[in-house]
Amino acid sequence: MTEQGKSCNWALEINDLTVAYNSKPALWDVDLRVPEGVLLAIVGPNGAGKSTLIKATLDLIPRAAGSIRIYGKPYRQARNLVGYVPQRGSVDWDFPTSVLDVTMMGLYGKIGWFKRPGKKERELAMSALEQVGIAHLAHRQISQLSGGQQQRTFLARALVQDAQVYFMDEPFAAVDAVTERAIVNILKELRERGKTVIVVHHDLQTVRDYFDWVALLNVEMVAVGTVYEAFTNDNLRKTYGGRIAGIGAASGAIDVTSTRDSAEYAEVGDAV
Amino acid sequence: MLIIERMIIDILLNFTSIEQLNTFMAQPRNVAIIVGALVAIAAALPGVFLLLRKMALTSDAISHTVLLGIVVAFMIMVGLGANPDLNSPLLLIGAAAAGVVTVMLTEAIYRSGLVKADAALGLAFPFLFALAIILISHYVDNVHLDEDAVLVGEIGVAYANINVHCYEQCDSITITPDDARAEFGRRCTNCSAGGLSPRDPEAEFETYCINCGTHTAAEAWRERLIDSPPVQVRWPRAITTMGLIALVNIIFITLFYKELKLVSFDEALAGALGFRPTVLHYTLMILVSLTAVAAFDAVGSILVVAFFIIPVATAYLLTDRLSLIIILSPIFGIAGVYWGYDLARGYFWGLPLDGVLQWLDSIIELNGYTTWNTSISAAMVLMLAAIFVVVWMMSPRYGLIATIINRRLRRLQFEDQMLLVHLYNHLGGEREAEELALETLHQHLQWPRMKLERVLARVRLRQLAKIQHGQVYITQAGIEAVRNFAEQNLPVEHQEQIIRAVGD
Amino acid sequence: MQYKSHHVWWVIAIMALIFLIFIPLSIALGVRYDYTLTTVAVGGALLGAISGMLGTFTVLRKESLMGDALSHAALPGIAIAFLIAGRQLGWLLVGAGIAGWIGAQGIRAITNTTRIKQDAAMGIVLTTFFALGLTFLSFIQQLPDASQAGLDQFIFGQAAAIVRRDVELIIIVGTFALLGILFFWKEFKLITFDREFAGANGYPVQLLDLLLGTLIVVAIVLGLQLAGVILMVGMLIAPAVAARQWTHHLGQMTILSMMFGAFSGASGAVISGIDTGLPTGPIIITVAFTLVFISLLFAPERGLLWTWWRQLQDKRRFAAINVLIDIYRHACQHDDPHYPAPEGYLRALRGPIAKTGLYYLHKAGLIRSVGKDKWALTDSGEAAAIHEDRNRLLWALYRQHSEALSLPSIREEREIDIRHCLPEDAVSQLEVLANELTDKQNLES
């Protein structure tokens, strides 16, 4: 089919994706096409389904409808092309293990069943840790890390996966400024190497500086495109409603005065 | 304690006669059901707030460790030379202390930051319970505190454990030698000392009074020293103990209803408003401990947990209103107790179990297990659970059947909507012909063909869509439906968009 | 603060040593290892080790109370299996396993289909199954058959009932459990630590959950005859909680937990084997909890005594440094680095802690007493004060400029000397800033 041939151009292609919790739509008829080699931010108010979009893409939650293609293949076949950075808060950092060990978890899929990680894996993990700047912490227990260091550990774990498409869920949440800059540098480096990075992001002010593509999401997809095309006042108003004061699309200085009341959605989040 | 009992009996005697009361209380069934009902009331009230505060298993922990309090109090009583008694107030103090110690130990382990909350609870109470069992098996050789009693209690014999209250002819009688009722006998004074036979001529005799001295009224009647029996009420102790605890719980819940409600809902706010959540918390824990220790005698230290949790959970499935939950929970508890006694006696909601077993025996070999015989308290718990299961299935709002039907309905509706929205979005679009073709529609929706046909049939039946020339189109009614759905389920901004678009 | 801490091997070695002296010691105390007692002890140790191994995962998955619910839920299964097959350990275990599994499904069904939370759901299942178990037990007890006595052991545990055939069964099942853990070690580690990541990487998370869950149920069911249904949760989690305190490494934790479990199991079995009046469960729990208690108190780095000692040290250190700087600044105001400061002045400045500070400074030879209640810096004290003063300046500069200079973030609050916290180039950057600052101040004055 010609359609098939066309879709190979996209690093990620989502068609008509609908996800529902108890028949209440969390994502409604979402389309998203991301070309190779871009940094894409998914932004939207709380409960807009940003994390849900990533989880549905990675087959972590069931879809009511829609299809997902990564380099033209369904996720099941494209798994080794994908790297994933979950939310930092989703794990118990008091778990008895070391930074190096967590990083090597990124290689478990490649090692296969029954085998143990060896010297080669250790070296790969070390170089990933060097990349994110915490090689000196390799043997530290993970509960002794700061928030930024935890995030870097997760990033290193994704890096060793050596994927083509990276999905990151709120990597900038509650990290220090230095770490934030370091992560941005790594993201840009990944883009230079032709990787595609899709990031759930919540800070509208930095979208322009960090990303070149943006997807505005609020249950439905409001707009997708390059930051210049899609990150407009009009689209932001459509996404966030009237709650954004002093939108200056040119300056990018946006002040979110209040976020959506999301009691209901919080429950949905728990259900995940 | 006795004074309170007397007051209760006095009140009851306004409605009934002493004979009727004694006959009633001599029935094991009556007493067991009354005691069980009081346990159900006493436990359900604090249970409501345990459940709301997600502390249901704390009651499990406390009811285990209350045993340690009982054992220690027992040992102190024995050490002091007192007669160990399961109704002593010292036991209540010991139990309350043990309950508080459990909660504090759990919190201390958890607060150290070294152990997670679940493991902290899982460490604290097995340890305290283990200590109690070791102490029992090594130091307490008392009939009343064996390991079986720990497990199931003795609600079946509660009727036999009584205090006697006398109403008439109660005076003790003193017989002196010059009393007309005095009886005399002769005895040998030097026989045993001198090794003489009473027949020996050297034996010396004296006359003495056989029945002189002071006799209680009951003894006097037995000896027929008085003409009519004393009028007594034989009152089971467990009713008083359990009733008092139930009363205390009722008073506490009534007095602090709104504080408890607030603390359970929002502890931080309660603290900010000056309600002292910690004090309320520990008071609740003390009440749980007291209830557990009072119920220990009746239903044992483990099954009492069921009385805290199951009736409340049952009520929780029926209503959202806290006041109604508080009223319904004890009712479910009492119902479980009532039917539970019958179950223990071989009747499951009227079905004779012996018959069932004999019938089973005729089909498969039961090796002689054809007589139903089980502990009363365990049977009561089973009936509590049975009521829970029935409500779980049948509850109109939260029941399993209702939920399954609702979910299915909502899913069907959702499928209809997805089809309609697809039709709506592509109506008049550039790829309309391709997207709306009947032959390929299921591919665009990523649905199996069968599913599409089902959904389409439903939608067409409701006249929300129509088929024309191998193309599927949405009708005006369908557009209305899409609009309604969007209004209910999508963020406000989008509704506006869609409504605007539909309006155009 | 290295993570592969070697003290763990010390603890493991000590535990091994305790095992070695356990037997001669108990013989010396008058225990006679006849055939029965040996069987019981070996069985107890094996069961304890298996519980310890799987308890590690139970604790890390925060499912301790689930363990409690499942062990209670197993009771009716045991009773029914007895009714059908008689007293054969294998069948009793199968019955217990099935009942435990049904209980787990019941808890899941209640939490999934109603708004009842997991704690209450566990309470409901736990008590109902326990009541059902007691019902069946009293039903069984109506027949005066000698073999029934064996069933009571499942409530409080009775190691004395373990016979050779049981030990063989335990070895077989235990070997399977061990192999399961070894084969799926990294997968189990992954799903325990980060389920989402495992799922995204294509691991069949639910299947692995089921497998690990089954192994945990097997451990519970095996342990029942030793600890009993009521106390089983303690035997499952106490060794793991104790082991967690000594190490930050999952493998070490598991090994240690197995050793703690084996020790508790064996000693409980032996003690109750000697004194048959005592049920085994409570003794095992008491031994295991003692291990937990010791671990919570004495474990290096995490232990409470350790923390307390560290806080005390910090308090002293800060007191000493603060007083040192106070004396130094006071002296600087008089343009003489050895100018003495009166103790009253220092106390007014720092409060009663000044006394502590002075004591430790004096002990370290950094200050000397001059006349009545007056203290002056020694030469080494002066050097230390200058060093410390500089260090404070660098810290202040770091807090001020770390963003602008992109300096790495620091978490070691305990490190007082900034030169130990930052890489050299970062320190030298700060030194440059500090020099500029002092130069400017000198110019101004």
Coordinates of C-alpha atoms in Angstrom, one line a residue, chain B residues 65-393:
Chain B
T65 CA -2.0 -7.6 70.5
V66 CA -4.8 -7.0 72.9
L67 CA -4.1 -10.6 73.8
L68 CA -0.7 -9.5 75.2
G69 CA -2.5 -6.9 77.4
I70 CA -4.8 -9.6 78.7
V71 CA -2.0 -12.0 79.4
V72 CA 0.1 -9.4 81.2
A73 CA -2.9 -8.2 83.2
F74 CA -3.6 -11.9 84.1
M75 CA -0.1 -12.4 85.3
I76 CA -0.2 -9.3 87.4
M77 CA -3.4 -10.5 88.9
V78 CA -2.0 -13.9 89.7
G79 CA 1.1 -12.2 91.0
L80 CA -0.9 -10.1 93.4
G81 CA -2.7 -13.2 94.5
A82 CA -6.0 -12.1 93.2
N83 CA -8.4 -14.4 91.4
P84 CA -7.9 -14.0 87.7
D85 CA -11.1 -12.9 86.1
L86 CA -11.8 -12.0 82.5
N87 CA -14.2 -9.3 83.6
S88 CA -11.7 -7.4 85.8
P89 CA -11.2 -3.7 84.9
L90 CA -7.5 -4.4 85.0
L91 CA -7.9 -6.4 81.9
L92 CA -9.5 -3.5 80.1
I93 CA -6.6 -1.2 81.2
G94 CA -4.1 -3.8 80.0
A95 CA -5.8 -4.2 76.7
A96 CA -6.1 -0.5 76.1
A97 CA -2.5 -0.1 76.9
A98 CA -1.6 -2.9 74.5
G99 CA -3.6 -1.4 71.7
V100 CA -1.9 2.0 72.1
V101 CA 1.5 0.3 72.4
T102 CA 0.8 -1.5 69.1
V103 CA -0.1 1.7 67.3
M104 CA 2.9 3.5 68.8
L105 CA 5.3 0.7 68.1
T106 CA 4.1 0.6 64.5
E107 CA 4.5 4.3 64.1
A108 CA 7.9 4.3 65.8
I109 CA 9.2 1.6 63.4
Y110 CA 7.7 3.5 60.5
R111 CA 9.0 6.9 61.6
S112 CA 12.5 5.6 61.9
G113 CA 12.4 5.9 58.1
L114 CA 14.0 2.4 57.8
V115 CA 10.9 0.4 57.2
K116 CA 7.9 1.0 55.0
A117 CA 4.4 1.4 56.6
D118 CA 3.0 -2.0 55.5
A119 CA 6.1 -3.9 56.8
A120 CA 6.0 -1.9 60.1
L121 CA 2.5 -3.1 60.8
G122 CA 3.4 -6.6 59.6
L123 CA 6.3 -6.6 62.1
A124 CA 4.8 -5.1 65.2
F125 CA 1.7 -7.2 65.7
P126 CA 3.1 -10.7 65.0
F127 CA 5.8 -9.9 67.5
L128 CA 3.5 -8.8 70.3
F129 CA 1.1 -11.7 69.5
A130 CA 4.0 -14.1 69.6
L131 CA 5.0 -12.8 73.0
A132 CA 1.4 -13.3 74.2
I133 CA 1.3 -16.9 73.0
I134 CA 4.7 -17.7 74.6
L135 CA 3.5 -16.2 77.9
I136 CA 0.2 -18.1 77.7
S137 CA 1.8 -21.5 77.0
H138 CA 4.4 -21.1 79.7
Y139 CA 3.0 -19.1 82.5
V140 CA -0.7 -19.1 82.4
D141 CA -2.2 -22.5 83.3
N142 CA -5.7 -21.2 83.5
V143 CA -8.7 -22.9 82.0
H144 CA -10.0 -19.6 80.8
L145 CA -7.1 -18.6 78.6
D146 CA -6.1 -21.4 76.3
E147 CA -5.2 -21.1 72.7
D148 CA -8.6 -22.3 71.5
A149 CA -10.4 -19.5 73.4
V150 CA -8.0 -17.1 71.7
L151 CA -9.2 -18.3 68.3
V152 CA -12.9 -18.6 68.6
G153 CA -14.1 -17.3 72.0
E154 CA -16.8 -18.8 74.0
I155 CA -20.0 -17.1 73.0
G156 CA -21.9 -20.4 73.1
V157 CA -21.4 -20.7 76.9
A158 CA -21.9 -17.0 77.7
Y159 CA -25.3 -17.9 79.2
A160 CA -23.5 -20.0 81.9
N161 CA -21.2 -17.3 83.0
I162 CA -23.5 -15.4 85.3
N163 CA -23.9 -13.0 88.2
V164 CA -26.8 -13.7 90.5
H165 CA -28.9 -10.8 91.6
C166 CA -31.3 -11.5 94.5
Y167 CA -34.6 -9.7 94.7
E168 CA -36.6 -11.3 97.5
Q169 CA -35.8 -13.6 100.5
C170 CA -32.3 -12.5 100.1
D171 CA -31.2 -12.1 103.7
S172 CA -28.7 -14.6 104.9
I173 CA -29.9 -16.6 107.8
T174 CA -28.0 -17.1 111.0
I175 CA -28.9 -20.2 113.1
T176 CA -28.1 -20.2 116.7
P177 CA -28.4 -23.3 119.0
D178 CA -31.6 -21.9 120.5
D179 CA -33.2 -21.4 117.1
A180 CA -36.2 -23.7 116.4
R181 CA -34.5 -24.8 113.2
A182 CA -31.3 -25.8 114.8
E183 CA -30.4 -29.5 114.5
F184 CA -28.1 -31.3 116.8
G185 CA -25.8 -34.3 116.7
R186 CA -23.3 -36.0 118.9
R187 CA -19.7 -36.5 118.3
C188 CA -16.8 -38.3 120.0
T189 CA -14.3 -35.8 121.4
N190 CA -11.3 -38.2 122.1
C191 CA -11.8 -40.9 119.5
S192 CA -9.3 -39.7 116.9
A193 CA -6.7 -38.4 119.4
G194 CA -6.9 -41.6 121.6
G195 CA -7.3 -44.0 118.7
L196 CA -10.6 -45.2 120.3
S197 CA -13.5 -46.7 118.5
P198 CA -16.8 -44.8 119.2
R199 CA -18.0 -48.0 120.7
D200 CA -15.3 -48.1 123.2
P201 CA -16.7 -47.4 126.7
E202 CA -14.0 -44.9 127.3
A203 CA -15.2 -42.7 124.4
E204 CA -16.6 -39.4 125.5
F205 CA -19.3 -37.6 123.6
E206 CA -20.6 -34.1 123.3
T207 CA -23.7 -32.6 121.6
Y208 CA -23.2 -29.9 118.9
C209 CA -25.2 -28.0 116.5
I210 CA -25.0 -29.3 112.9
N211 CA -26.4 -26.3 111.0
C212 CA -25.5 -23.4 113.2
G213 CA -23.8 -20.4 111.5
T214 CA -24.6 -18.1 108.7
H215 CA -26.2 -19.3 105.5
T216 CA -26.7 -17.3 102.3
A217 CA -30.3 -17.3 101.1
A218 CA -29.5 -19.9 98.4
E219 CA -27.9 -22.2 100.9
A220 CA -30.7 -21.7 103.3
W221 CA -33.2 -22.7 100.6
R222 CA -31.2 -25.8 99.8
E223 CA -31.2 -26.8 103.4
R224 CA -34.9 -26.0 103.6
L225 CA -34.3 -23.6 106.4
I226 CA -36.7 -21.2 104.7
D227 CA -40.1 -21.9 103.2
S228 CA -39.7 -20.3 99.8
P229 CA -36.7 -19.9 97.5
P230 CA -35.0 -16.6 97.2
V231 CA -36.1 -14.7 94.1
Q232 CA -33.0 -14.3 92.0
V233 CA -32.1 -13.0 88.5
R234 CA -29.3 -15.0 86.8
W235 CA -27.7 -12.4 84.5
P236 CA -25.0 -13.3 82.0
R237 CA -22.0 -11.1 82.7
A238 CA -21.0 -10.8 79.0
I239 CA -24.1 -8.8 78.3
T240 CA -23.1 -6.1 80.8
T241 CA -19.5 -5.9 79.6
M242 CA -20.4 -5.8 75.9
G243 CA -23.3 -3.5 76.5
L244 CA -21.2 -1.0 78.3
I245 CA -18.5 -0.9 75.6
A246 CA -21.3 -0.5 73.0
L247 CA -22.7 2.3 75.0
V248 CA -19.3 4.0 75.3
N249 CA -18.8 3.7 71.6
I250 CA -22.2 5.1 70.8
I251 CA -21.6 8.1 73.1
F252 CA -18.2 8.7 71.6
I253 CA -19.4 8.6 68.0
T254 CA -22.4 10.8 68.8
L255 CA -20.4 13.4 70.7
F256 CA -17.5 13.6 68.2
Y257 CA -19.4 12.9 65.0
K258 CA -18.4 16.0 63.1
E259 CA -14.9 16.0 64.4
L260 CA -14.4 12.4 63.4
K261 CA -15.9 13.1 60.0
L262 CA -13.6 15.9 59.4
V263 CA -10.5 14.1 60.7
S264 CA -11.3 11.1 58.5
F265 CA -11.8 13.3 55.5
D266 CA -9.0 15.8 55.9
E267 CA -6.6 15.4 58.7
A268 CA -4.5 18.5 57.9
L269 CA -7.6 20.7 57.8
A270 CA -8.9 19.3 61.1
G271 CA -5.5 20.0 62.7
A272 CA -5.6 23.6 61.3
L273 CA -9.0 24.1 62.7
G274 CA -7.8 23.0 66.1
F275 CA -9.5 19.6 66.4
R276 CA -6.4 17.7 67.7
P277 CA -6.4 14.8 65.2
T278 CA -3.8 12.9 67.2
V279 CA -5.9 12.9 70.3
L280 CA -9.0 11.7 68.4
H281 CA -6.8 9.1 66.6
Y282 CA -5.5 7.7 69.9
T283 CA -9.0 7.8 71.5
L284 CA -10.3 5.8 68.5
M285 CA -7.5 3.3 68.9
I286 CA -8.3 3.0 72.6
L287 CA -11.9 2.3 71.8
V288 CA -10.9 -0.3 69.3
S289 CA -8.7 -1.9 71.9
L290 CA -11.5 -1.9 74.5
T291 CA -14.0 -3.3 72.1
A292 CA -11.5 -6.0 71.1
V293 CA -10.8 -7.0 74.6
A294 CA -14.5 -7.0 75.6
A295 CA -15.3 -9.1 72.6
F296 CA -12.3 -11.4 73.2
D297 CA -14.3 -13.5 75.6
A298 CA -17.1 -13.9 73.2
V299 CA -15.6 -14.3 69.7
G300 CA -11.8 -14.6 70.3
S301 CA -9.1 -12.3 69.3
I302 CA -9.0 -12.9 65.5
L303 CA -12.6 -13.2 64.4
V304 CA -13.5 -9.9 66.1
V305 CA -11.7 -8.1 63.2
A306 CA -14.5 -9.3 61.0
F307 CA -17.0 -7.4 63.1
F308 CA -15.0 -4.2 62.7
I309 CA -14.6 -4.5 59.0
I310 CA -17.2 -6.6 57.2
P311 CA -20.5 -4.9 58.2
V312 CA -19.1 -1.5 57.5
A313 CA -17.8 -2.5 54.1
T314 CA -21.3 -3.9 53.4
A315 CA -22.9 -0.6 54.3
Y316 CA -20.2 1.2 52.3
L317 CA -21.4 -0.6 49.2
L318 CA -25.0 0.7 49.6
T319 CA -24.7 4.4 50.4
D320 CA -22.5 7.4 50.4
R321 CA -23.9 9.1 53.4
L322 CA -21.8 8.7 56.5
S323 CA -24.8 8.9 58.9
L324 CA -26.5 6.1 57.0
I325 CA -23.4 4.0 57.0
I326 CA -23.2 4.4 60.8
I327 CA -26.8 3.2 61.1
L328 CA -26.6 0.4 58.6
S329 CA -23.3 -1.2 59.7
P330 CA -24.6 -2.4 63.1
I331 CA -27.8 -3.7 61.5
F332 CA -25.8 -5.8 59.1
G333 CA -23.6 -6.9 62.0
I334 CA -26.7 -8.0 64.0
A335 CA -28.2 -9.8 61.0
G336 CA -24.9 -11.7 60.6
V337 CA -25.0 -12.7 64.3
Y338 CA -28.6 -13.8 64.1
W339 CA -28.2 -16.0 61.0
G340 CA -24.7 -17.0 62.1
Y341 CA -26.1 -18.7 65.3
D342 CA -28.5 -20.7 63.1
L343 CA -25.6 -21.6 60.8
A344 CA -23.6 -22.9 63.7
R345 CA -26.6 -25.0 64.7
G346 CA -26.9 -26.4 61.1
Y347 CA -29.2 -24.1 59.3
F348 CA -27.9 -21.9 56.4
W349 CA -30.7 -19.4 55.9
G350 CA -33.2 -22.1 56.8
L351 CA -31.5 -24.9 54.8
P352 CA -30.7 -27.8 57.1
L353 CA -27.1 -28.7 56.5
D354 CA -27.2 -32.1 58.1
G355 CA -29.6 -33.1 55.3
V356 CA -27.3 -31.7 52.7
L357 CA -24.3 -33.6 54.2
Q358 CA -26.3 -36.8 54.2
W359 CA -27.4 -36.3 50.7
L360 CA -23.7 -35.6 49.7
D361 CA -22.7 -38.7 51.6
S362 CA -25.1 -40.8 49.4
I363 CA -23.3 -39.5 46.3
I364 CA -19.7 -39.2 47.5
E365 CA -18.1 -40.9 50.4
L366 CA -17.8 -38.4 53.3
N367 CA -16.1 -40.8 55.7
G368 CA -18.6 -40.1 58.4
Y369 CA -18.6 -36.4 58.3
T370 CA -22.3 -36.1 58.2
T371 CA -23.1 -34.0 61.2
W372 CA -22.6 -30.3 61.0
N373 CA -20.7 -29.0 63.9
T374 CA -18.9 -25.7 64.1
S375 CA -17.9 -22.9 66.4
I376 CA -20.6 -20.2 66.8
S377 CA -18.4 -17.2 66.3
A378 CA -16.8 -18.5 63.1
A379 CA -20.3 -19.2 61.8
M380 CA -21.3 -15.6 62.6
V381 CA -18.3 -14.3 60.7
L382 CA -19.2 -16.5 57.7
M383 CA -22.7 -15.0 57.7
L384 CA -21.3 -11.5 57.9
A385 CA -19.3 -12.4 54.8
A386 CA -22.3 -14.0 53.2
I387 CA -24.3 -10.8 53.6
F388 CA -21.4 -8.9 52.2
V389 CA -21.3 -11.0 49.2
V390 CA -25.0 -10.7 48.6
V391 CA -24.9 -6.9 48.9
W392 CA -21.7 -6.9 46.7
M393 CA -23.6 -8.7 44.0

